[in-house]
Coordinates of N, CA and C in Angstrom, one line a residue:
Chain A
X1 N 112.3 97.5 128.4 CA 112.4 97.0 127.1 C 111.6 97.8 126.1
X2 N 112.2 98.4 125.0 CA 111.7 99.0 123.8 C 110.9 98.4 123.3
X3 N 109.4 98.9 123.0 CA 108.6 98.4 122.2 C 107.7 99.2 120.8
X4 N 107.8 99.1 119.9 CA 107.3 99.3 119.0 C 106.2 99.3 118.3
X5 N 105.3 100.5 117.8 CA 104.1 99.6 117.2 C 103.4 100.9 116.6
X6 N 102.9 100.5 115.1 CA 103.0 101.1 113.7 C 101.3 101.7 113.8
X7 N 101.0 102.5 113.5 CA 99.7 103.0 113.2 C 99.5 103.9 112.1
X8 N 98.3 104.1 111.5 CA 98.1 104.6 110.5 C 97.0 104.0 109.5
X9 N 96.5 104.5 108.2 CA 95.5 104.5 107.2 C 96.2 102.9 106.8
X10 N 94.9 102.1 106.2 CA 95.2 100.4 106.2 C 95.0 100.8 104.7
X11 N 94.3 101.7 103.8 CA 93.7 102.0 102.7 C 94.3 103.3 102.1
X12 N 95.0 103.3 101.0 CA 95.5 104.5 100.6 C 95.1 104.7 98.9
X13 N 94.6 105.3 98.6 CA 94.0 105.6 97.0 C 95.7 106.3 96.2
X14 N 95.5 105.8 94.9 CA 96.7 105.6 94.4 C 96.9 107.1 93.9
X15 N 98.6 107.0 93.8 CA 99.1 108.6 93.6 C 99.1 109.3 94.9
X16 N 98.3 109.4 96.0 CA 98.3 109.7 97.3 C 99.6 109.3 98.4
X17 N 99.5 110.3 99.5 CA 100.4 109.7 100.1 C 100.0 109.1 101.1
X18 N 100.9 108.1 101.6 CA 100.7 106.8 102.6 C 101.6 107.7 103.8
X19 N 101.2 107.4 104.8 CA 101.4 107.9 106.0 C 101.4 107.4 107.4
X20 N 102.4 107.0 107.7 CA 102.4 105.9 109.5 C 103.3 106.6 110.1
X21 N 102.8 105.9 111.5 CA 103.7 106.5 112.7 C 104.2 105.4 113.4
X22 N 105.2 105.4 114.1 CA 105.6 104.2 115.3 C 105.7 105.0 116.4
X23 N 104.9 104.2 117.4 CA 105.3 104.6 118.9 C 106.3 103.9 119.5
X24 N 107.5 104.8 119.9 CA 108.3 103.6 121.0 C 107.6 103.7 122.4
X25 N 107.4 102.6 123.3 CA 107.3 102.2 124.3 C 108.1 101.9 125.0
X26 N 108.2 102.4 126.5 CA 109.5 101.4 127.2 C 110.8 102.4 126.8
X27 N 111.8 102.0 127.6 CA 113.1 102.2 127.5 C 113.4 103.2 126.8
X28 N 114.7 104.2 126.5 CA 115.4 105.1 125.9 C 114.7 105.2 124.7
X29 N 114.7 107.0 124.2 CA 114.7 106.9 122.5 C 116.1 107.1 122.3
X30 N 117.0 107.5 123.3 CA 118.2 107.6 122.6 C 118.7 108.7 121.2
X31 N 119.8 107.9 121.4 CA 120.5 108.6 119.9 C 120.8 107.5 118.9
X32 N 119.5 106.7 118.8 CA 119.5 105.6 117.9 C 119.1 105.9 116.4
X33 N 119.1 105.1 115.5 CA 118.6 104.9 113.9 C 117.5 104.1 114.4
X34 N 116.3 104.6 114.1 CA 114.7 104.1 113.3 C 114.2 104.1 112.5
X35 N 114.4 102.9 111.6 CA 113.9 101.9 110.7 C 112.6 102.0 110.3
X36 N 112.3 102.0 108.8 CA 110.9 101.7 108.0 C 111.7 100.8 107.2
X37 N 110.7 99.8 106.9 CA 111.1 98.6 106.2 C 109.7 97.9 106.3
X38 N 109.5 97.6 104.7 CA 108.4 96.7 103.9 C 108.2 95.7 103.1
X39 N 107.6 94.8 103.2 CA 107.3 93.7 103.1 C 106.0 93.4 102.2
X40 N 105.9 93.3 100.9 CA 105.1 92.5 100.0 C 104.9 91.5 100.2
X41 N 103.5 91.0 100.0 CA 103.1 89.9 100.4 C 103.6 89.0 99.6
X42 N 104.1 87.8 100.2 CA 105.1 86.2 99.6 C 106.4 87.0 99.7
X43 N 106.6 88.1 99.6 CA 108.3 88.4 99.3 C 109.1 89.1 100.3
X44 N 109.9 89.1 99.8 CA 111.3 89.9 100.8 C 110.9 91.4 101.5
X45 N 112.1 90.9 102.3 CA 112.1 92.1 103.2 C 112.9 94.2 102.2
X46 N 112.3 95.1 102.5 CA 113.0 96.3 101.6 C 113.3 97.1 102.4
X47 N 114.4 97.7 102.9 CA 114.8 98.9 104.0 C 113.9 100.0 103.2
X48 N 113.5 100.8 104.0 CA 112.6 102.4 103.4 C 113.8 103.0 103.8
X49 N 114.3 103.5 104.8 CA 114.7 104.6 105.5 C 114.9 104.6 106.8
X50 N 115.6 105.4 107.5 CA 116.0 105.3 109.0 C 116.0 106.9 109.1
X51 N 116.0 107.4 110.6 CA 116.1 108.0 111.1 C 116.9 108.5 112.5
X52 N 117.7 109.5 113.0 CA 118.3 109.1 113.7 C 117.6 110.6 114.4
X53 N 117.8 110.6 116.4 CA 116.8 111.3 116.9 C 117.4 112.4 116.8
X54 N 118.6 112.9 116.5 CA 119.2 114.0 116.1 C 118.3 115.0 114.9
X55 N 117.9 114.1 114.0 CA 116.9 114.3 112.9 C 117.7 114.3 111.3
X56 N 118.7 113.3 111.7 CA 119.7 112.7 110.6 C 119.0 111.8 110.2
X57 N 118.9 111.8 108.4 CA 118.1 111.0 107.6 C 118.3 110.0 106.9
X58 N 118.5 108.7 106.4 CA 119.5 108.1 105.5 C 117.8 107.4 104.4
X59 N 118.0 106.9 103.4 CA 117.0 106.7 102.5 C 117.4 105.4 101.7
X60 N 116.4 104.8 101.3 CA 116.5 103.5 100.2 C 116.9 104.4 99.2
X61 N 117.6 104.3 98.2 CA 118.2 105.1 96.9 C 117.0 104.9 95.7
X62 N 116.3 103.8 95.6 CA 115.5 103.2 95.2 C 113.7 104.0 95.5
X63 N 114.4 104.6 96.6 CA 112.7 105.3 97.1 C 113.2 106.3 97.5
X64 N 114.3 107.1 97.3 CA 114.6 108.1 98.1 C 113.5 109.9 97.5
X65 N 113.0 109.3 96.1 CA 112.4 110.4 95.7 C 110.8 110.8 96.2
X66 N 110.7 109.8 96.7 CA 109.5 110.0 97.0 C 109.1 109.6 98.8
X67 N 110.4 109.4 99.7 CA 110.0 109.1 101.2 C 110.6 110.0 101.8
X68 N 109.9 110.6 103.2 CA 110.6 111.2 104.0 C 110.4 110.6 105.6
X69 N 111.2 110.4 106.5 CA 111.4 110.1 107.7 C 111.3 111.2 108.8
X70 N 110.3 111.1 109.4 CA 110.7 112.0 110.1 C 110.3 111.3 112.3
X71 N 110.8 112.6 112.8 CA 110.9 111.8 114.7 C 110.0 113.3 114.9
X72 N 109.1 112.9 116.1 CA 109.2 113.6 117.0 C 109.1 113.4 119.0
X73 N 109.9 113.6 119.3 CA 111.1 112.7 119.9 C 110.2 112.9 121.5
X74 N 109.1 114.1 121.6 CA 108.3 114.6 122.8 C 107.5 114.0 123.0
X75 N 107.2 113.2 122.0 CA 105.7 112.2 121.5 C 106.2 110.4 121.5
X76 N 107.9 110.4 121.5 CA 108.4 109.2 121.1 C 108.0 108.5 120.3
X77 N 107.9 109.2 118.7 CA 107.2 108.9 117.7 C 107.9 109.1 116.4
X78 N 108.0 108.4 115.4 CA 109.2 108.5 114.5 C 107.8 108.6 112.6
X79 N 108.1 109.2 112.3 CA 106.6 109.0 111.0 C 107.5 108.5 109.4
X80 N 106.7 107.7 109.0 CA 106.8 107.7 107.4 C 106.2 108.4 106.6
X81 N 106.5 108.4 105.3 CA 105.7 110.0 104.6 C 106.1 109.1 103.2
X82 N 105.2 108.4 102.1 CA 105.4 107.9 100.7 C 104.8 108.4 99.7
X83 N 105.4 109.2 99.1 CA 104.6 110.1 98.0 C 104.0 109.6 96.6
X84 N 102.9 109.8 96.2 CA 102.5 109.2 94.8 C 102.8 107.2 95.1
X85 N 101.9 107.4 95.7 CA 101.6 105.7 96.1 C 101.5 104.8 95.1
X86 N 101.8 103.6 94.0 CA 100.8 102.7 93.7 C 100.2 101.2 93.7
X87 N 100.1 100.2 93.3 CA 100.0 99.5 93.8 C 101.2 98.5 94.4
X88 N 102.2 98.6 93.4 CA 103.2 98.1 93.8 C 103.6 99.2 94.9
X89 N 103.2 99.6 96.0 CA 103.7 100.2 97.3 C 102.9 99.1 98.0
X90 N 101.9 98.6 97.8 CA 101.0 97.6 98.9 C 101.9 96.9 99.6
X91 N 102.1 96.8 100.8 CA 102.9 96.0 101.6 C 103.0 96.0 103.3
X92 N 103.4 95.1 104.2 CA 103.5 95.1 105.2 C 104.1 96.0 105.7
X93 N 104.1 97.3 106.1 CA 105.4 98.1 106.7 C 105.2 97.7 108.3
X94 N 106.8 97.6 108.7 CA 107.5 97.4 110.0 C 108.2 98.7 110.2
X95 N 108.3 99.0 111.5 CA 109.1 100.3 112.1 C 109.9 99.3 112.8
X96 N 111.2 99.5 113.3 CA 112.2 98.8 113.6 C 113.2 99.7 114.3
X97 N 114.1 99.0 115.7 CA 115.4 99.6 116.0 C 116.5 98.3 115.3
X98 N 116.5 98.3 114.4 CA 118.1 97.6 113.8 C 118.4 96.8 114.5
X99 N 119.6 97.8 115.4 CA 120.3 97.3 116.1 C 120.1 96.7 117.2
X100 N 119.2 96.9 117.9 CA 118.8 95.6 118.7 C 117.8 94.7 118.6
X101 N 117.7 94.4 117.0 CA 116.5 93.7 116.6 C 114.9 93.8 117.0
X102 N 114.7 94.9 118.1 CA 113.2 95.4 117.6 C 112.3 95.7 116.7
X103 N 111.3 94.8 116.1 CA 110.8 95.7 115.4 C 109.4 95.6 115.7
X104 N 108.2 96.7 115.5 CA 106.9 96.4 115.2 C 106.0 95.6 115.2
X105 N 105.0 95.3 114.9 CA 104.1 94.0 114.7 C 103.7 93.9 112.8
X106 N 104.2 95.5 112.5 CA 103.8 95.6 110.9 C 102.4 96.1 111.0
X107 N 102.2 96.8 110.2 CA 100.8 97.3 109.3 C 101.1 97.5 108.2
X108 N 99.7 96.2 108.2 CA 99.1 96.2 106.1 C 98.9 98.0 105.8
X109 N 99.4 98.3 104.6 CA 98.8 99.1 103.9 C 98.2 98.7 102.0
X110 N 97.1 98.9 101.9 CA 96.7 98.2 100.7 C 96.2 99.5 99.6
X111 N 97.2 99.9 98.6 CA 97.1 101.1 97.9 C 95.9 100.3 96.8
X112 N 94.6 100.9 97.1 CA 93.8 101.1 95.9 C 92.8 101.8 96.0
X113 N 92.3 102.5 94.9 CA 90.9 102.9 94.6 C 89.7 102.6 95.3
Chain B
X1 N 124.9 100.6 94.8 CA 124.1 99.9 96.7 C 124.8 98.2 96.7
X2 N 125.0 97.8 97.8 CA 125.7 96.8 98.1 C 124.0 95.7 97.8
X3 N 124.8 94.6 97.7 CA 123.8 93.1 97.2 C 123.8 92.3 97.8
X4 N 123.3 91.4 98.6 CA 123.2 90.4 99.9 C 123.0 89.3 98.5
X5 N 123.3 88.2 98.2 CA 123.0 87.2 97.5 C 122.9 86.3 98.7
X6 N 121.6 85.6 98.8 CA 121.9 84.1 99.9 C 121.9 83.1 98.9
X7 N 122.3 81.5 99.5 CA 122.0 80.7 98.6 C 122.2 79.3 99.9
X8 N 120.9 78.6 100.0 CA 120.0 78.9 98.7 C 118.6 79.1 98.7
X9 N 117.7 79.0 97.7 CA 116.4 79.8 97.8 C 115.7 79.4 99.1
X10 N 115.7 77.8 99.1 CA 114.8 76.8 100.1 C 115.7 75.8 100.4
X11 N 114.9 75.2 101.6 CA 116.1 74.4 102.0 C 115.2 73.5 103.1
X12 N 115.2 71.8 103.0 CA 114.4 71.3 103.3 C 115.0 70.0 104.1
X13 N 114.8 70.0 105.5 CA 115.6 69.8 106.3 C 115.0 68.7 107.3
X14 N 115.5 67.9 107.3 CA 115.2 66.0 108.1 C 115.1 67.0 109.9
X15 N 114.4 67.0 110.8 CA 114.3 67.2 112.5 C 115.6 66.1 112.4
X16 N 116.7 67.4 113.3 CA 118.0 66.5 114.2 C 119.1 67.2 112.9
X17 N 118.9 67.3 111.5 CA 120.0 67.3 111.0 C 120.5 68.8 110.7
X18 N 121.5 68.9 110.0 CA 122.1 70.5 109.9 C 121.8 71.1 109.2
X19 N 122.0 72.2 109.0 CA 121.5 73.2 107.7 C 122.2 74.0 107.7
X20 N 123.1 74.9 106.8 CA 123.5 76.0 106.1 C 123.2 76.9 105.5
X21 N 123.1 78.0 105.3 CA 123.0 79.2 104.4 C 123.8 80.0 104.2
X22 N 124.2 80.7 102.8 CA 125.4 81.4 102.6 C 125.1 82.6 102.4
X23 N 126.0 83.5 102.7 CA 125.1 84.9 102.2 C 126.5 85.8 102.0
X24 N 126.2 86.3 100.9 CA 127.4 87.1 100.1 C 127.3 88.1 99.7
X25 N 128.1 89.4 100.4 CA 127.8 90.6 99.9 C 128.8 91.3 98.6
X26 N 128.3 92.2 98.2 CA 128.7 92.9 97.3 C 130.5 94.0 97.4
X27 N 130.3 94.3 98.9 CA 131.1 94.7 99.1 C 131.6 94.0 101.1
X28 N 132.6 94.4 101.1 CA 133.1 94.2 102.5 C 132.2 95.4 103.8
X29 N 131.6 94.0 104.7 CA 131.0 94.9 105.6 C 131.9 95.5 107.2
X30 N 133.0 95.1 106.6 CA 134.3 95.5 107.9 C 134.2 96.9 108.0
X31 N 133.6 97.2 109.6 CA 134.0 98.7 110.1 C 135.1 99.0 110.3
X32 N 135.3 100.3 110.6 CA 136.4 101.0 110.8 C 136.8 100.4 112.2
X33 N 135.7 100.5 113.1 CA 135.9 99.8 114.5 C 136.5 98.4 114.4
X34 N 136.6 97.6 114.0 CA 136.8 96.1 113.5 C 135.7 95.4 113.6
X35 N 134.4 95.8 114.1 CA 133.6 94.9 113.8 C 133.0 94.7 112.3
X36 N 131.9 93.8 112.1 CA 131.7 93.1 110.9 C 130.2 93.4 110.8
X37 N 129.6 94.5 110.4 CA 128.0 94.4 110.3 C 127.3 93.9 109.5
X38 N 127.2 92.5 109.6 CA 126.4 91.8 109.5 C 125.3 90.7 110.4
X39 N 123.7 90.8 109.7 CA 122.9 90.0 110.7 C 122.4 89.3 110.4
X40 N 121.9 88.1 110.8 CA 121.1 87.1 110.4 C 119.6 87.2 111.3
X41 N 118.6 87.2 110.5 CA 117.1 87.1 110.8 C 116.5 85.9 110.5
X42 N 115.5 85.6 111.7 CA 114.5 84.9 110.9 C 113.0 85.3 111.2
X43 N 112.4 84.9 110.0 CA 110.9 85.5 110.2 C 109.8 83.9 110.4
X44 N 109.2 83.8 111.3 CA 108.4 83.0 111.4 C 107.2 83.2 110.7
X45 N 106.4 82.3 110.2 CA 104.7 82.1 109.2 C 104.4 83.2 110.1
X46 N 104.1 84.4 109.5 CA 103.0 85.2 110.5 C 103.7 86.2 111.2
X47 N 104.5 86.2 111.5 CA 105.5 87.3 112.3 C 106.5 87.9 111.6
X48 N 106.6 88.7 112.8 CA 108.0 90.0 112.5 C 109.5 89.4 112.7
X49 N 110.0 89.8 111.8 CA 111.3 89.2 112.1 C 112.1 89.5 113.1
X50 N 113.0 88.1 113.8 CA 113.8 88.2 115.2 C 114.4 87.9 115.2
X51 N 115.5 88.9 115.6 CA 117.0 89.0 115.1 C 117.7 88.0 116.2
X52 N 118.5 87.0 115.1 CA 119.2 85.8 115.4 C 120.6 86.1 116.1
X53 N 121.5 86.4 115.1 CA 122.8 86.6 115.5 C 123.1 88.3 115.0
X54 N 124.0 89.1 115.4 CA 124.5 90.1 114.9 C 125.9 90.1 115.0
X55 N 126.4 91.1 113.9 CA 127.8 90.8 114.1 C 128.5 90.0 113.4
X56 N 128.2 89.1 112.9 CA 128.4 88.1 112.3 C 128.2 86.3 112.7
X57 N 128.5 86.9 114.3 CA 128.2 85.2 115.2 C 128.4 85.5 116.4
X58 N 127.3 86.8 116.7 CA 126.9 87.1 118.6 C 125.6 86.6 118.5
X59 N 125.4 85.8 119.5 CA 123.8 85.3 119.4 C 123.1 85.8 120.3
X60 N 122.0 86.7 119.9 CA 121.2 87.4 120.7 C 120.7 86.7 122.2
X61 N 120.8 87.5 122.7 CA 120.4 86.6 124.6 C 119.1 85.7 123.9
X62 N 118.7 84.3 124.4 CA 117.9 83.9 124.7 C 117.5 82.5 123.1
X63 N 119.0 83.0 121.9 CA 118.7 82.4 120.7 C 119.4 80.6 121.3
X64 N 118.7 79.7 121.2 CA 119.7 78.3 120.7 C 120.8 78.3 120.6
X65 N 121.5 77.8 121.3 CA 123.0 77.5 121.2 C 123.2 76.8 120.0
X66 N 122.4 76.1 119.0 CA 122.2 75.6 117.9 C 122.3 75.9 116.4
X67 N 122.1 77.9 116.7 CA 122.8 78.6 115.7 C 123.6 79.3 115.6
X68 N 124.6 79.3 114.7 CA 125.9 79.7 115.0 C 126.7 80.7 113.6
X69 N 126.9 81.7 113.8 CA 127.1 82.2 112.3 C 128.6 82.0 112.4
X70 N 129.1 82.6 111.0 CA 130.7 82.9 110.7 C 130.7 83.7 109.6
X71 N 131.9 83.8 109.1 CA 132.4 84.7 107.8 C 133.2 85.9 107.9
X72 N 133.6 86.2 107.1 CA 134.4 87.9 107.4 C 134.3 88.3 106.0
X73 N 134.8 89.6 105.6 CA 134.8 90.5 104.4 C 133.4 90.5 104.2
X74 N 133.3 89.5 102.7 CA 132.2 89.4 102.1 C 131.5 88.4 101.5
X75 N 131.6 87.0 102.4 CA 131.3 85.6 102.4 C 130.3 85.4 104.4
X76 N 129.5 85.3 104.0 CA 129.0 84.8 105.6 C 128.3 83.5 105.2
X77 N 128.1 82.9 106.8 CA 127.4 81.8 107.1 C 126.6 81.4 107.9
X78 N 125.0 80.7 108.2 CA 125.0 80.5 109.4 C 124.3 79.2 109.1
X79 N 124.5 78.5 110.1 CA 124.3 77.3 110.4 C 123.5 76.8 111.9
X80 N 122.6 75.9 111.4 CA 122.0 75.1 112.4 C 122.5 74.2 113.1
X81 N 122.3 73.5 113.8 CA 123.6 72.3 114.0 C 122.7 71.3 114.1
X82 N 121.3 71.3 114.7 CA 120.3 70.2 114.8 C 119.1 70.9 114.4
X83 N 118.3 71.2 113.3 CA 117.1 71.8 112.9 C 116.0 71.3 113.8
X84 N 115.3 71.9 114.5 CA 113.5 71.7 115.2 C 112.8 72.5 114.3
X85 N 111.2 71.6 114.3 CA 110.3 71.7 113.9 C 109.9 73.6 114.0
X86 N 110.7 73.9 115.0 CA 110.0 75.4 115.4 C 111.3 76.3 114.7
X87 N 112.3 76.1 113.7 CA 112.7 76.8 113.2 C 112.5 77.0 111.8
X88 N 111.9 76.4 111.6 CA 110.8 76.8 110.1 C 110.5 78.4 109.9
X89 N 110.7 78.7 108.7 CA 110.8 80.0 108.3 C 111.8 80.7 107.5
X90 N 111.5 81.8 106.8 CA 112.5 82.4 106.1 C 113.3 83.3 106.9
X91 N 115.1 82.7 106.4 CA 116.1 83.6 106.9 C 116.6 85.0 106.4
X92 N 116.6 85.1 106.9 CA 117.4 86.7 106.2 C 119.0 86.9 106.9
X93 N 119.6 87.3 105.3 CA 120.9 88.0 106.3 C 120.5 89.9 106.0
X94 N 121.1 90.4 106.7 CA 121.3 91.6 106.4 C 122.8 92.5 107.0
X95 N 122.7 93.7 105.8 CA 124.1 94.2 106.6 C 123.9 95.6 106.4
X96 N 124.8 96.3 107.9 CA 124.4 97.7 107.9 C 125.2 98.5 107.7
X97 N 126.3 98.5 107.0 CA 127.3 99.4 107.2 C 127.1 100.6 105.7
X98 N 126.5 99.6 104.6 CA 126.4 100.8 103.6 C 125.1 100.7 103.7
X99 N 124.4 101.8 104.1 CA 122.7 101.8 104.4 C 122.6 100.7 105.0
X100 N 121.3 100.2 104.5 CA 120.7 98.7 105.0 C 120.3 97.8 104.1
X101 N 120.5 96.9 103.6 CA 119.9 95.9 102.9 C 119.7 94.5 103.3
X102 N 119.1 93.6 102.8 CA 118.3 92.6 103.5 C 119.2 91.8 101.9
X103 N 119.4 90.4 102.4 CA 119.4 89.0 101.6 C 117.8 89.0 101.2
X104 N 117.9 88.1 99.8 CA 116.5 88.0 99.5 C 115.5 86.5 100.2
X105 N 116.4 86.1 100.9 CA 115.5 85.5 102.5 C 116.0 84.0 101.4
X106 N 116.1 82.8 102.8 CA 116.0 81.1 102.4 C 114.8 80.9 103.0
X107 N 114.3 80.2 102.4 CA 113.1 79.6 103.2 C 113.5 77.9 103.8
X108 N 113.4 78.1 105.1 CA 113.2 76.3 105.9 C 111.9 75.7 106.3
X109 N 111.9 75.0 105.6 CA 110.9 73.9 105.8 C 111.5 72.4 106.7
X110 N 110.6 71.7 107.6 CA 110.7 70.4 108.1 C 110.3 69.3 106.9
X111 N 111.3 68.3 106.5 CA 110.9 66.9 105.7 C 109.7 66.3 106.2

């Protein structure tokens, strides 16, 4: 069974970039899509980006200027990359497989000074 | 970009009785394959969200026979049939066929 789980800086100074990794655990990496998706505190859920292990990229349109996804597939490890952070970036990020409803445990990231 | 509208925001629910949520997309999530990519989530106080049904109304191994989706094109549903105390929390639909997007969540509460 695939298991997921987010690491990275809990504190990111604004305009900087924000930076996580997910480890898969368990089971296939496959030729699946890997999910970033974030979560403001009280609010809804926001797709970031996916990734597919081929190294095919898809993007929030909304964030596409400033995120990159990236796998490295030796390490079973998939990264986010958020450019010019501010505070409206603060939020719960989840790494996720979609399709079979895996996702993460989430890490807070809190953009401030 | 395609628009998940649910309705409705909250939804406040007697233990034993039913509950509904609607969730309406923007555009038709019918694949080429003939399936329907759409999913319903729910997130418990405190957790990650755990994918309910996919598809439109396959219920993940191990979900209550109690929830049950439907819909086609761009109208979906899913329904409780007897609400417990342990299904408290905000739903999500989401659908994957144009990118990904998320409904902007119901919240269930017990009366």
């Amino acid at each position: 069974q695939v298991q997921l789980q987010e690491s990275g800086p809990g504190l990111v100074k604004p305009s900087e970039t924000l930076s996580l990794t997910c480890t898969i655990a368990g089971g296939s990496i496959g030729k699946y899509y890997w999910s970033w998706i974030r979560q403001p505190a009280g609010k809804g859920l926001e797709w970031i980006g996916r990734i597919q292990t081929s190294g095919t990229t898809d993007y929030n349109p909304s964030l596409k200027s400033r995120v990159a996804v990236s796998v490295d597939t030796s390490k079973r490890q998939f990264s986010l990359k958020l450019t010019s952070v501010t505070a409206a970036d603060t939020a719960v990020y989840y790494c996720a497989f979609l399709g079979a409803g895996i996702w993460g445990q989430g890490s807070l990231v809190t953009v401030s000074s | 970009d395609v628009v998940m509208t649910q309705i409705p925001l909250s939804l406040s629910v007697t233990p034993g009785q039913p509950a509904s949520i609607s969730c309406k997309s923007s555009q038709s999530l019918l694949r080429s394959d003939g399936k329907t990519s759409l999913y319903w989530y729910l997130q418990k106080p405190g957790q990650s969200p755990q994918l309910l049904i996919y598809e439109v109304s396959s219920r993940l191994s191990g979900v209550p026979d109690r929830f049950s989706g439907s819909g086609s094109g761009t109208e979906f549903t899913l329904q409780i049939s007897r609400v417990e105390a342990e299904d408290v929390g905000v739903y999500y639909c989401m659908q994957g066929i144009h990118l990904v997007t998320f409904g902007g969540g119901t919240k269930v509460e017990i009366k």
